[in-house]
Amino acid sequence: MMMIIQINVINIMIMIIRINVINIMIMIIRINVINTMMLEKLQI
């Protein structure tokens, strides 16, 4: 019984970490896009 609970907890943690990593990557991409747009506007 304990083994099943442990495996579930590990799986949930991995899922949460994956979601967090994806969210962070999306945030970074958004910030980069916004920054490049701002830079282009400044240069023009």
CSV table of N, CA and C in Angstrom, one decimal:
chain,number,residue,atom,x,y,z
A,1,MET,N,0.8,-1.2,0.0
A,1,MET,CA,0.0,0.0,0.0
A,1,MET,C,0.9,1.3,0.0
A,2,MET,N,1.9,1.3,0.9
A,2,MET,CA,2.7,2.5,0.9
A,2,MET,C,3.4,2.7,-0.4
A,3,MET,N,3.8,1.6,-1.1
A,3,MET,CA,4.5,1.7,-2.4
A,3,MET,C,3.6,2.5,-3.4
A,4,ILE,N,2.4,2.1,-3.4
A,4,ILE,CA,1.4,2.7,-4.4
A,4,ILE,C,1.3,4.2,-4.1
A,5,ILE,N,1.2,4.6,-2.8
A,5,ILE,CA,1.1,6.0,-2.4
A,5,ILE,C,2.4,6.7,-2.8
A,6,GLN,N,3.5,6.1,-2.6
A,6,GLN,CA,4.8,6.8,-2.9
A,6,GLN,C,4.9,7.0,-4.4
A,7,ILE,N,4.5,6.0,-5.2
A,7,ILE,CA,4.6,6.1,-6.7
A,7,ILE,C,3.7,7.3,-7.1
A,8,ASN,N,2.5,7.3,-6.5
A,8,ASN,CA,1.5,8.4,-6.9
A,8,ASN,C,2.1,9.7,-6.6
A,9,VAL,N,2.7,9.9,-5.4
A,9,VAL,CA,3.2,11.2,-5.0
A,9,VAL,C,4.4,11.6,-5.9
A,10,ILE,N,5.2,10.6,-6.3
A,10,ILE,CA,6.3,10.9,-7.2
A,10,ILE,C,5.8,11.4,-8.5
A,11,ASN,N,4.8,10.6,-9.0
A,11,ASN,CA,4.2,11.0,-10.3
A,11,ASN,C,3.6,12.4,-10.3
A,12,ILE,N,2.9,12.7,-9.2
A,12,ILE,CA,2.3,14.0,-9.1
A,12,ILE,C,3.3,15.1,-9.0
A,13,MET,N,4.4,14.9,-8.3
A,13,MET,CA,5.5,15.8,-8.2
A,13,MET,C,6.1,16.1,-9.6
A,14,ILE,N,6.3,15.0,-10.4
A,14,ILE,CA,6.9,15.1,-11.7
A,14,ILE,C,6.0,15.9,-12.6
A,15,MET,N,4.7,15.6,-12.5
A,15,MET,CA,3.7,16.4,-13.3
A,15,MET,C,3.8,17.9,-13.0
A,16,ILE,N,3.8,18.2,-11.7
A,16,ILE,CA,3.8,19.6,-11.2
A,16,ILE,C,5.1,20.3,-11.8
A,17,ILE,N,6.2,19.6,-11.7
A,17,ILE,CA,7.5,20.1,-12.1
A,17,ILE,C,7.4,20.4,-13.6
A,18,ARG,N,6.9,19.4,-14.4
A,18,ARG,CA,6.8,19.6,-15.8
A,18,ARG,C,5.9,20.8,-16.2
A,19,ILE,N,4.8,20.9,-15.5
A,19,ILE,CA,3.9,22.0,-15.8
A,19,ILE,C,4.6,23.3,-15.5
A,20,ASN,N,5.3,23.3,-14.4
A,20,ASN,CA,6.0,24.6,-14.0
A,20,ASN,C,7.1,24.9,-15.0
A,21,VAL,N,7.8,23.9,-15.5
A,21,VAL,CA,8.9,24.2,-16.5
A,21,VAL,C,8.2,24.7,-17.8
A,22,ILE,N,7.1,24.1,-18.2
A,22,ILE,CA,6.5,24.6,-19.4
A,22,ILE,C,6.0,26.0,-19.2
A,23,ASN,N,5.4,26.3,-18.1
A,23,ASN,CA,4.9,27.7,-17.8
A,23,ASN,C,6.1,28.7,-17.8
A,24,ILE,N,7.2,28.3,-17.2
A,24,ILE,CA,8.4,29.2,-17.1
A,24,ILE,C,8.9,29.4,-18.6
A,25,MET,N,8.9,28.4,-19.4
A,25,MET,CA,9.4,28.5,-20.8
A,25,MET,C,8.5,29.5,-21.5
A,26,ILE,N,7.2,29.3,-21.4
A,26,ILE,CA,6.2,30.2,-22.1
A,26,ILE,C,6.4,31.6,-21.6
A,27,MET,N,6.6,31.8,-20.3
A,27,MET,CA,6.8,33.2,-19.8
A,27,MET,C,8.1,33.8,-20.4
A,28,ILE,N,9.2,33.0,-20.4
A,28,ILE,CA,10.4,33.5,-21.0
A,28,ILE,C,10.2,33.9,-22.5
A,29,ILE,N,9.5,33.0,-23.2
A,29,ILE,CA,9.3,33.3,-24.6
A,29,ILE,C,8.5,34.6,-24.8
A,30,ARG,N,7.5,34.7,-24.0
A,30,ARG,CA,6.6,36.0,-24.0
A,30,ARG,C,7.5,37.2,-23.7
A,31,ILE,N,8.3,37.1,-22.7
A,31,ILE,CA,9.1,38.3,-22.3
A,31,ILE,C,10.1,38.6,-23.5
A,32,ASN,N,10.6,37.6,-24.1
A,32,ASN,CA,11.6,37.8,-25.2
A,32,ASN,C,10.9,38.4,-26.3
A,33,VAL,N,9.7,38.0,-26.7
A,33,VAL,CA,8.9,38.5,-27.8
A,33,VAL,C,8.6,40.0,-27.5
A,34,ILE,N,8.1,40.3,-26.3
A,34,ILE,CA,7.8,41.7,-25.9
A,34,ILE,C,9.0,42.5,-26.0
A,35,ASN,N,10.2,42.0,-25.5
A,35,ASN,CA,11.4,42.8,-25.5
A,35,ASN,C,11.9,43.1,-26.9
A,36,THR,N,11.8,42.1,-27.8
A,36,THR,CA,12.2,42.3,-29.2
A,36,THR,C,11.3,43.4,-29.9
A,37,MET,N,10.0,43.3,-29.6
A,37,MET,CA,9.1,44.2,-30.2
A,37,MET,C,9.4,45.6,-29.7
A,38,MET,N,9.6,45.8,-28.4
A,38,MET,CA,10.0,47.1,-27.9
A,38,MET,C,11.3,47.6,-28.5
A,39,LEU,N,12.3,46.7,-28.7
A,39,LEU,CA,13.5,47.2,-29.2
A,39,LEU,C,13.3,47.6,-30.7
A,40,GLU,N,12.5,46.9,-31.4
A,40,GLU,CA,12.3,47.3,-32.8
A,40,GLU,C,11.6,48.6,-32.9
A,41,LYS,N,10.6,48.9,-32.0
A,41,LYS,CA,9.9,50.2,-32.0
A,41,LYS,C,10.9,51.3,-31.7
A,42,LEU,N,11.8,51.0,-30.7
A,42,LEU,CA,12.8,52.0,-30.4
A,42,LEU,C,13.8,52.3,-31.5
A,43,GLN,N,14.1,51.3,-32.3
A,43,GLN,CA,15.1,51.5,-33.3
A,43,GLN,C,14.5,52.3,-34.5
A,44,ILE,N,13.2,52.1,-34.7
A,44,ILE,CA,12.6,52.8,-35.9
A,44,ILE,C,12.5,54.3,-35.7
